[in-house]
């Protein structure tokens, strides 16, 4: 079992309750990464569903979550031939961190698309992309150590005082440990990039209010390509869209989140 | 009170229950339009919240809804200074049609954007856009009569056997009765276009499984511009994104839905 599988493990207590242990390894200076929380909740949802694949996940983030034991509580809303619908929440001591609605279905891993757009932005090759400098140990950005990301250089220009001036963030992504991507890794990948607003000059913790992502195909082994952008920064709010392409050139996930601008 | 305000009215029964009457005027050959259902539920959510504006709405569509009395049942998940979170469902006789998660906040109607992208596609002028032919009375497409839509001509080429070959749908939009757009009109507008897959050659009822939309600004009076597209049609599923621009050229709403291909 990989570290990621272990950290997202959901142990069935009964039909509606799963025990989880939120892992400090996925924290970002204290709070846990939202994608990691979604992955953990989706383990329970998929286990309890007649369908294995979380095709559509809407997550509303109520409170910052910190490491330690917690529960996933499920309500089955519908179980159909094509799709099942589940309400899920991540709770500790009766207080919910995240509330989610999830549609599960059974995807055909071998289906060829009827129609597909290409990536919205062309990425340079892996060899022309760059790593972020190692985070200072004191910052407790444990999350960064759990994955390898190779960035499209202009989109991390903000690190050296050269933001591009528009919301964007792009990188190749894989787990630091040898594990092929699966739908749970994708749940984390859609929330793994630095906030797109850093490239537009913003700073500071940018709390996600809502994130919806769709699983569009089962990912092939190898690197994922994350292409993040946004359309509007206004009134303290911004949107962030991430498209995830697999090594076979397929669109495997699409996300959009609405988040608050940091005050940093 | 306009027909739309009347049709989406939610009457408070108690802190968690509102009575509504789902109006046949917003049906599409039987089933009610999903955007109309969202607008009706959001009336109750906004009424019960300390914040007036539904900034983020995730709706999972469980069953087809038909006209008649129904209830909106609310659970307040969080009430914060910046945003409140509500779980809402539309039910009749104990059976839910739609389950939603909604974040409400208080938008500043006069805020200038810090950064805004432009429309993803340039629209021709109003005078160069065209109406759909009147639906046959027998089809009971009552929904169409409640609004005026002027289409970008290529995106309705599918009507005359000339689909563009890619998922797209674009139109100017306003209610048929004199009413300025508001957040509830926007909830309907994001689900008002013909399915984008019609332009890619698909046919038939395309049931929405999940739709999330974000209110980004309060719309100015006048026509709205709806720009719809999609990225992938595969394995029986497609995505549809709609951006809504107001008459002042502001991005006022963004939506994405995941839907099933029809079998028509």
Coordinates of C-alpha atoms in Angstrom, one line a residue:
Chain A
X1 CA 0.0 0.0 0.0
X2 CA 1.4 3.4 -1.0
X3 CA 1.5 6.3 1.4
X4 CA -1.2 8.0 -0.5
X5 CA -3.5 5.0 -0.4
X6 CA -2.8 4.7 3.3
X7 CA -3.4 8.4 4.0
X8 CA -6.7 8.4 2.2
X9 CA -7.9 5.0 3.6
X10 CA -11.6 4.9 4.7
X11 CA -12.5 2.0 7.0
X12 CA -16.2 1.0 6.9
X13 CA -17.9 1.2 10.3
X14 CA -21.4 0.7 9.0
X15 CA -23.5 1.5 5.9
X16 CA -23.3 5.3 6.5
X17 CA -20.1 5.8 8.5
X18 CA -16.4 5.4 7.6
X19 CA -13.4 6.1 9.9
X20 CA -10.5 8.0 8.4
X21 CA -7.2 9.4 9.8
X22 CA -6.3 12.8 8.2
X23 CA -2.6 12.7 7.6
X24 CA -0.2 15.6 8.5
X25 CA 1.8 14.7 5.3
X26 CA -0.8 16.6 3.2
X27 CA -0.9 19.8 5.3
X28 CA 0.1 23.2 3.9
X29 CA 1.5 25.1 6.8
X30 CA -1.2 23.8 9.1
X31 CA -4.5 23.3 7.2
X32 CA -4.9 20.2 5.1
X33 CA -5.1 20.4 1.3
X34 CA -8.6 20.4 0.0
X35 CA -7.9 17.9 -2.8
X36 CA -6.5 15.5 -0.2
X37 CA -9.7 15.8 1.8
X38 CA -11.8 15.2 -1.3
X39 CA -9.8 12.1 -2.2
X40 CA -10.3 10.7 1.3
X41 CA -14.1 11.3 1.3
X42 CA -14.3 9.8 -2.2
X43 CA -12.7 6.6 -1.0
X44 CA -15.7 6.1 1.3
X45 CA -18.3 7.2 -1.3
X46 CA -16.9 4.8 -3.9
X47 CA -16.7 1.9 -1.5
X48 CA -20.3 2.4 -0.5
X49 CA -21.6 2.9 -4.1
X50 CA -22.7 0.3 -6.6
X51 CA -20.6 2.3 -9.1
X52 CA -16.8 2.6 -8.7
X53 CA -16.0 6.0 -10.4
X54 CA -16.7 9.5 -8.9
X55 CA -17.7 11.2 -12.2
X56 CA -18.9 14.4 -10.6
X57 CA -17.9 15.8 -7.2
X58 CA -19.1 19.1 -5.7
X59 CA -17.3 20.1 -2.4
X60 CA -18.2 23.0 -0.2
X61 CA -15.4 23.8 2.3
X62 CA -16.9 24.9 5.6
X63 CA -13.9 25.0 7.9
X64 CA -10.1 24.4 7.8
X65 CA -9.4 20.7 8.5
X66 CA -6.4 19.6 10.6
X67 CA -4.7 16.2 10.9
X68 CA -6.1 13.4 13.1
X69 CA -9.0 11.0 13.2
X70 CA -12.3 11.9 11.6
X71 CA -15.4 10.3 10.1
X72 CA -17.1 10.3 6.7
X73 CA -20.9 10.2 7.0
X74 CA -22.8 9.2 3.9
X75 CA -26.5 9.6 2.7
X76 CA -27.4 7.6 -0.3
X77 CA -29.7 9.9 -2.4
X78 CA -30.3 7.7 -5.4
X79 CA -28.9 4.5 -6.8
X80 CA -29.6 4.1 -10.5
X81 CA -28.4 1.9 -13.3
X82 CA -26.3 4.7 -14.9
X83 CA -25.4 6.7 -11.9
X84 CA -25.7 6.9 -8.1
X85 CA -25.9 10.1 -6.0
X86 CA -24.4 10.4 -2.5
X87 CA -24.3 13.2 0.0
X88 CA -21.0 13.0 2.0
X89 CA -19.5 15.0 4.8
X90 CA -16.2 14.9 6.6
X91 CA -16.8 15.4 10.4
X92 CA -15.0 15.4 13.7
X93 CA -16.8 15.7 17.0
X94 CA -20.0 16.5 15.2
X95 CA -18.5 19.5 13.3
X96 CA -18.3 19.2 9.5
X97 CA -15.2 20.4 7.5
X98 CA -16.4 19.6 4.1
X99 CA -19.8 18.8 2.6
X100 CA -20.0 17.1 -0.7
X101 CA -22.4 15.8 -3.4
X102 CA -21.0 13.0 -5.5
X103 CA -22.3 11.3 -8.6
X104 CA -20.7 7.9 -9.2
X105 CA -20.9 5.9 -12.4
X106 CA -19.1 3.1 -14.2
X107 CA -16.8 4.5 -16.9
X108 CA -15.6 2.4 -19.8
X109 CA -11.8 2.7 -19.6
X110 CA -11.4 1.8 -23.3
X111 CA -13.9 4.2 -24.8
X112 CA -12.6 6.5 -27.5
X113 CA -14.0 10.1 -27.3
X114 CA -16.7 11.1 -29.8
X115 CA -15.2 14.6 -29.7
X116 CA -12.4 16.2 -27.8
X117 CA -11.0 19.6 -27.6
X118 CA -7.2 19.9 -27.2
X119 CA -5.4 21.5 -24.2
X120 CA -6.3 25.2 -23.8
X121 CA -2.6 26.1 -23.6
X122 CA 0.4 24.3 -25.1
X123 CA 2.9 23.1 -22.5
X124 CA 6.7 23.1 -23.0
X125 CA 8.4 19.6 -22.7
X126 CA 9.2 18.1 -19.4
X127 CA 12.9 19.0 -19.8
X128 CA 12.0 22.7 -20.1
X129 CA 9.9 22.8 -16.9
X130 CA 11.3 23.6 -13.5
X131 CA 10.8 22.5 -9.9
X132 CA 9.9 25.0 -7.1
X133 CA 12.7 25.6 -4.6
X134 CA 12.4 23.3 -1.6
X135 CA 10.0 24.9 1.0
X136 CA 11.6 26.0 4.2
X137 CA 11.2 23.3 6.8
X138 CA 9.6 25.8 9.2
X139 CA 6.8 26.5 6.7
X140 CA 5.5 22.9 7.2
X141 CA 4.5 22.7 3.6
X142 CA 4.5 18.9 3.9
X143 CA 2.1 18.6 1.0
X144 CA 4.8 19.7 -1.5
X145 CA 7.0 16.7 -0.6
X146 CA 4.3 14.2 -1.5
X147 CA 4.4 15.0 -5.1
X148 CA 6.6 16.0 -8.0
X149 CA 5.7 19.0 -10.0
X150 CA 7.5 20.5 -12.9
X151 CA 6.3 24.0 -13.7
X152 CA 5.8 25.9 -16.9
X153 CA 8.4 28.6 -16.0
X154 CA 6.5 31.8 -16.7
X155 CA 3.7 30.6 -14.4
X156 CA 6.0 30.6 -11.4
X157 CA 7.6 34.0 -12.3
X158 CA 5.7 35.4 -9.3
X159 CA 8.3 33.7 -7.1
X160 CA 11.0 36.0 -8.3
X161 CA 8.8 39.1 -8.6
X162 CA 7.8 38.5 -12.2
X163 CA 4.1 37.5 -12.3
X164 CA 2.6 37.1 -15.8
X165 CA -0.2 39.5 -14.9
X166 CA -3.0 37.0 -15.5
X167 CA -4.3 34.1 -13.4
X168 CA -2.5 31.0 -14.6
X169 CA -0.6 28.0 -13.2
X170 CA 0.7 25.0 -15.1
X171 CA 2.7 21.9 -14.3
X172 CA 3.4 18.3 -14.9
X173 CA 2.4 16.3 -11.8
X174 CA 2.9 12.9 -10.3
X175 CA 3.1 11.4 -6.8
X176 CA 6.6 11.4 -5.3
X177 CA 6.2 7.7 -4.6
X178 CA 5.7 5.2 -7.5
X179 CA 1.9 5.1 -8.0
X180 CA 0.0 5.4 -11.2
X181 CA -2.8 8.0 -11.2
X182 CA -6.3 6.9 -10.4
X183 CA -9.5 8.9 -9.7
X184 CA -8.4 9.6 -6.1
X185 CA -5.1 11.0 -7.2
X186 CA -7.0 13.1 -9.7
X187 CA -9.1 14.5 -6.8
X188 CA -5.9 15.8 -5.3
X189 CA -4.4 16.9 -8.5
X190 CA -7.2 19.3 -9.3
X191 CA -6.3 21.3 -6.1
X192 CA -2.5 20.8 -6.2
X193 CA -1.3 23.9 -8.1
X194 CA -0.4 27.1 -6.5
X195 CA -3.4 29.5 -6.7
X196 CA -3.7 30.9 -10.2
X197 CA -4.0 34.4 -8.7
X198 CA -0.4 34.4 -7.6
X199 CA 0.5 34.9 -11.3
X200 CA -1.9 37.9 -11.3
X201 CA 0.0 39.5 -8.4
X202 CA -2.1 38.3 -5.4
X203 CA -0.5 36.7 -2.3
X204 CA -1.5 34.8 0.8
X205 CA -3.7 31.9 1.7
X206 CA -6.6 31.7 -0.8
X207 CA -9.3 29.6 0.9
X208 CA -11.5 27.6 -1.5
X209 CA -15.2 28.0 -0.9
X210 CA -16.5 25.6 -3.5
X211 CA -14.8 23.1 -5.9
X212 CA -16.5 20.9 -8.4
X213 CA -14.6 18.5 -10.5
X214 CA -15.6 15.9 -13.1
X215 CA -13.8 12.6 -13.8
X216 CA -13.9 12.3 -17.6
X217 CA -11.8 9.2 -18.2
X218 CA -9.6 6.8 -16.3
X219 CA -6.0 8.1 -16.4
X220 CA -3.2 6.2 -18.2
X221 CA 0.0 5.6 -16.1
X222 CA 2.6 8.4 -16.2
X223 CA 2.8 12.1 -15.7
X224 CA -0.4 14.2 -15.6
X225 CA -0.5 17.7 -17.1
X226 CA -2.3 20.3 -15.0
X227 CA -3.4 23.5 -16.8
X228 CA -4.9 26.1 -14.5
X229 CA -6.5 29.4 -15.4
X230 CA -9.2 31.8 -14.3
X231 CA -11.5 34.4 -15.8
X232 CA -12.3 37.0 -13.2
X233 CA -10.8 38.4 -10.0
X234 CA -13.3 40.8 -8.5
X235 CA -14.8 41.8 -5.2
X236 CA -12.5 39.5 -3.2
X237 CA -13.4 36.4 -5.2
X238 CA -11.7 34.5 -8.0
X239 CA -12.4 31.4 -10.1
X240 CA -9.8 28.8 -10.8
X241 CA -10.2 26.2 -13.6
X242 CA -7.9 23.2 -13.9
X243 CA -7.9 20.7 -16.8
X244 CA -6.0 17.5 -16.3
X245 CA -4.5 15.6 -19.2
X246 CA -3.0 12.1 -19.0
X247 CA 0.2 10.8 -20.6
X248 CA -2.0 9.4 -23.5
X249 CA -3.2 12.9 -24.3
X250 CA -6.7 12.5 -22.9
X251 CA -8.7 15.0 -20.9
X252 CA -9.2 13.0 -17.7
X253 CA -10.5 15.7 -15.2
X254 CA -11.9 19.2 -15.2
X255 CA -12.4 21.4 -12.2
X256 CA -13.5 24.8 -11.3
X257 CA -13.3 26.4 -7.8
X258 CA -14.5 29.6 -6.4
X259 CA -12.1 31.0 -3.8
X260 CA -11.4 34.1 -1.7
X261 CA -8.5 36.3 -2.4
X262 CA -5.9 36.1 0.4
X263 CA -5.0 39.2 2.5
X264 CA -1.3 38.4 2.3
Chain B
X1 CA -44.9 40.8 -9.6
X2 CA -43.7 39.3 -12.9
X3 CA -44.6 35.8 -14.0
X4 CA -41.1 34.7 -13.3
X5 CA -41.1 36.1 -9.8
X6 CA -44.5 34.5 -9.2
X7 CA -43.4 31.1 -10.7
X8 CA -40.2 31.0 -8.5
X9 CA -41.9 32.3 -5.3
X10 CA -41.0 30.5 -2.1
X11 CA -43.3 30.9 0.8
X12 CA -41.7 30.5 4.3
X13 CA -43.4 27.8 6.4
X14 CA -40.7 27.7 9.1
X15 CA -36.9 28.1 9.5
X16 CA -36.2 25.1 7.3
X17 CA -39.2 24.6 5.0
X18 CA -40.6 26.7 2.1
X19 CA -43.7 26.0 0.0
X20 CA -43.3 26.4 -3.8
X21 CA -45.6 25.8 -6.8
X22 CA -43.6 24.5 -9.8
X23 CA -45.0 26.2 -12.8
X24 CA -45.9 24.4 -16.0
X25 CA -44.8 27.5 -17.9
X26 CA -41.2 26.4 -17.5
X27 CA -41.6 22.8 -18.7
X28 CA -39.9 21.4 -21.8
X29 CA -42.2 18.9 -23.3
X30 CA -43.1 17.6 -19.8
X31 CA -40.1 17.9 -17.4
X32 CA -39.3 21.3 -15.9
X33 CA -36.1 23.1 -16.9
X34 CA -33.3 22.6 -14.4
X35 CA -32.4 26.3 -14.3
X36 CA -35.9 27.2 -13.3
X37 CA -35.8 24.6 -10.5
X38 CA -32.5 26.1 -9.3
X39 CA -34.0 29.6 -9.3
X40 CA -36.9 28.5 -7.2
X41 CA -34.8 26.7 -4.6
X42 CA -32.4 29.7 -4.5
X43 CA -35.3 32.0 -3.6
X44 CA -35.8 30.0 -0.4
X45 CA -32.0 29.8 0.3
X46 CA -31.5 33.5 -0.1
X47 CA -34.6 34.3 2.0
X48 CA -33.3 32.2 4.9
X49 CA -29.7 33.4 4.7
X50 CA -28.0 36.4 6.3
X51 CA -26.4 37.0 2.9
X52 CA -28.6 37.9 -0.1
X53 CA -26.5 36.6 -3.1
X54 CA -26.0 32.9 -4.1
X55 CA -22.4 33.1 -5.1
X56 CA -21.9 29.4 -5.6
X57 CA -24.6 26.8 -6.3
X58 CA -24.0 23.1 -6.9
X59 CA -27.0 21.1 -8.0
X60 CA -27.3 17.4 -8.4
X61 CA -30.4 16.4 -10.4
X62 CA -31.9 13.2 -9.0
X63 CA -35.2 12.9 -10.8
X64 CA -37.3 14.7 -13.5
X65 CA -39.5 17.3 -11.8
X66 CA -43.1 17.9 -13.0
X67 CA -45.3 20.9 -12.3
X68 CA -47.3 21.3 -9.0
X69 CA -46.8 22.0 -5.3
X70 CA -43.5 21.1 -3.7
X71 CA -41.3 22.0 -0.8
X72 CA -37.8 23.3 -0.4
X73 CA -36.1 21.9 2.7
X74 CA -33.0 23.7 4.1
X75 CA -30.2 22.8 6.4
X76 CA -28.0 25.7 7.5
X77 CA -24.4 24.3 7.4
X78 CA -22.5 27.5 8.4
X79 CA -23.2 31.1 8.8
X80 CA -20.1 33.3 8.6
X81 CA -19.3 36.9 8.2
X82 CA -18.1 36.5 4.6
X83 CA -20.3 33.6 3.4
X84 CA -23.0 31.2 4.6
X85 CA -23.4 27.6 3.4
X86 CA -26.8 25.9 3.0
X87 CA -27.9 22.5 1.9
X88 CA -31.2 22.6 0.1
X89 CA -33.4 20.1 -1.6
X90 CA -36.6 20.3 -3.6
X91 CA -39.0 17.5 -2.5
X92 CA -42.5 16.3 -3.1
X93 CA -44.1 13.6 -1.0
X94 CA -40.8 12.9 0.6
X95 CA -39.0 12.3 -2.7
X96 CA -36.2 14.7 -3.8
X97 CA -35.9 16.0 -7.3
X98 CA -32.8 18.2 -6.8
X99 CA -30.2 18.3 -4.1
X100 CA -28.1 21.5 -3.8
X101 CA -25.3 23.1 -1.9
X102 CA -25.2 26.8 -1.9
X103 CA -22.8 29.5 -0.7
X104 CA -24.4 32.9 -0.2
X105 CA -22.4 36.1 0.3
X106 CA -22.9 39.8 0.0
X107 CA -21.6 41.1 -3.3
X108 CA -20.6 44.8 -3.9
X109 CA -22.6 45.8 -6.9
X110 CA -20.2 48.7 -7.7
X111 CA -16.9 46.8 -7.4
X112 CA -14.6 47.1 -10.4
X113 CA -12.8 43.9 -11.3
X114 CA -9.2 43.6 -10.4
X115 CA -8.7 41.5 -13.5
X116 CA -11.1 40.2 -16.1
X117 CA -10.7 38.0 -19.2
X118 CA -12.9 38.9 -22.2
X119 CA -15.6 36.7 -23.7
X120 CA -14.2 33.4 -25.0
X121 CA -15.9 33.9 -28.4
X122 CA -16.9 37.2 -30.1
X123 CA -20.7 37.4 -30.7
X124 CA -22.2 39.1 -33.8
X125 CA -24.5 42.1 -33.1
X126 CA -28.1 41.6 -32.0
X127 CA -29.3 42.5 -35.5
X128 CA -27.3 39.6 -37.0
X129 CA -28.7 37.0 -34.6
X130 CA -31.8 34.9 -35.2
X131 CA -34.7 33.5 -33.3
X132 CA -35.6 29.8 -33.3
X133 CA -38.8 28.9 -35.2
X134 CA -41.8 28.8 -32.8
X135 CA -42.0 25.3 -31.3
X136 CA -45.0 23.2 -32.3
X137 CA -47.8 23.6 -29.8
X138 CA -48.0 19.8 -29.4
X139 CA -44.3 19.7 -28.2
X140 CA -45.3 21.6 -25.0
X141 CA -42.0 23.5 -25.0
X142 CA -43.6 26.2 -22.8
X143 CA -40.2 27.2 -21.5
X144 CA -39.3 28.8 -24.8
X145 CA -42.2 31.2 -24.7
X146 CA -41.0 32.7 -21.4
X147 CA -37.8 34.1 -22.9
X148 CA -36.4 35.8 -25.9
X149 CA -33.3 34.4 -27.3
X150 CA -31.4 35.6 -30.4
X151 CA -28.9 33.0 -31.6
X152 CA -25.5 33.3 -33.2
X153 CA -26.6 31.7 -36.5
X154 CA -23.9 28.9 -36.9
X155 CA -24.7 27.5 -33.5
X156 CA -28.3 26.6 -34.6
X157 CA -27.2 25.2 -37.9
X158 CA -28.1 21.8 -36.5
X159 CA -31.7 22.7 -37.0
X160 CA -31.3 22.7 -40.7
X161 CA -28.9 19.8 -40.9
X162 CA -25.7 21.9 -40.7
X163 CA -24.2 21.4 -37.2
X164 CA -20.8 23.1 -36.7
X165 CA -19.2 19.8 -35.7
X166 CA -18.2 21.0 -32.2
X167 CA -20.1 21.6 -28.9
X168 CA -21.3 25.2 -28.9
X169 CA -24.4 27.3 -28.4
X170 CA -24.6 31.1 -28.1
X171 CA -27.4 33.6 -27.8
X172 CA -28.6 36.9 -26.4
X173 CA -31.1 36.3 -23.7
X174 CA -33.8 38.2 -21.8
X175 CA -37.1 37.3 -20.2
X176 CA -40.1 37.7 -22.6
X177 CA -41.8 39.9 -19.9
X178 CA -40.2 43.2 -18.9
X179 CA -37.9 42.2 -16.0
X180 CA -34.2 43.1 -15.5
X181 CA -31.9 40.2 -14.8
X182 CA -31.1 39.4 -11.2
X183 CA -29.3 36.4 -9.6
X184 CA -32.5 34.2 -10.0
X185 CA -32.8 35.0 -13.7
X186 CA -29.1 34.1 -14.0
X187 CA -29.8 30.7 -12.4
X188 CA -32.2 30.0 -15.2
X189 CA -30.0 31.6 -17.9
X190 CA -27.1 29.2 -17.3
X191 CA -29.4 26.3 -18.2
X192 CA -31.4 27.9 -21.0
X193 CA -29.4 27.2 -24.1
X194 CA -30.1 24.2 -26.3
X195 CA -27.6 21.5 -25.3
X196 CA -24.2 22.4 -26.8
X197 CA -23.9 18.8 -28.1
X198 CA -26.6 19.5 -30.7
X199 CA -24.0 21.5 -32.6
X200 CA -21.7 18.4 -32.5
X201 CA -24.4 16.2 -34.1
X202 CA -26.1 14.7 -31.1
X203 CA -29.9 14.7 -30.6
X204 CA -32.5 14.0 -27.9
X205 CA -33.1 14.9 -24.3
X206 CA -29.7 15.4 -22.6
X207 CA -30.3 15.0 -18.8
X208 CA -28.1 17.1 -16.6
X209 CA -26.6 15.1 -13.8
X210 CA -24.7 18.0 -12.1
X211 CA -24.6 21.7 -12.6
X212 CA -22.5 24.2 -10.7
X213 CA -22.7 27.9 -11.3
X214 CA -21.1 30.9 -9.7
X215 CA -22.6 34.4 -9.5
X216 CA -19.7 36.8 -10.2
X217 CA -21.4 40.2 -10.2
X218 CA -24.9 41.7 -10.1
X219 CA -26.1 42.0 -13.7
X220 CA -26.9 45.4 -15.3
X221 CA -30.3 45.8 -16.9
X222 CA -30.7 44.7 -20.5
X223 CA -29.8 41.7 -22.6
X224 CA -27.5 39.0 -21.3
X225 CA -25.1 37.2 -23.6
X226 CA -24.8 33.4 -23.2
X227 CA -21.7 31.7 -24.5
X228 CA -21.9 28.0 -24.3
X229 CA -19.2 25.4 -25.1
X230 CA -17.8 22.0 -24.1
X231 CA -14.5 20.2 -24.1
X232 CA -15.2 16.4 -24.3
X233 CA -18.0 14.1 -25.5
X234 CA -17.1 10.6 -24.4
X235 CA -18.6 7.4 -23.0
X236 CA -22.1 8.8 -23.0
X237 CA -21.1 12.0 -21.0
X238 CA -20.5 15.6 -22.0
X239 CA -19.6 18.8 -20.3
X240 CA -21.3 22.1 -21.0
X241 CA -19.8 25.4 -19.9
X242 CA -21.8 28.7 -20.1
X243 CA -20.4 32.1 -19.4
X244 CA -23.0 35.0 -19.0
X245 CA -22.0 38.6 -19.8
X246 CA -24.3 41.5 -19.0
X247 CA -25.0 44.6 -21.1
X248 CA -22.2 46.5 -19.4
X249 CA -19.7 43.8 -20.6
X250 CA -19.2 42.2 -17.2
X251 CA -18.8 38.5 -16.6
X252 CA -21.8 37.9 -14.2
X253 CA -22.1 34.1 -14.1
X254 CA -20.1 31.0 -15.0
X255 CA -21.5 27.5 -15.1
X256 CA -20.4 24.0 -16.0
X257 CA -22.7 21.0 -16.1
X258 CA -22.0 17.3 -16.6
X259 CA -24.8 15.6 -18.6
X260 CA -25.7 12.4 -20.4
X261 CA -25.9 12.2 -24.1
X262 CA -29.5 11.6 -25.3
X263 CA -30.5 8.5 -27.2
X264 CA -32.6 10.5 -29.7

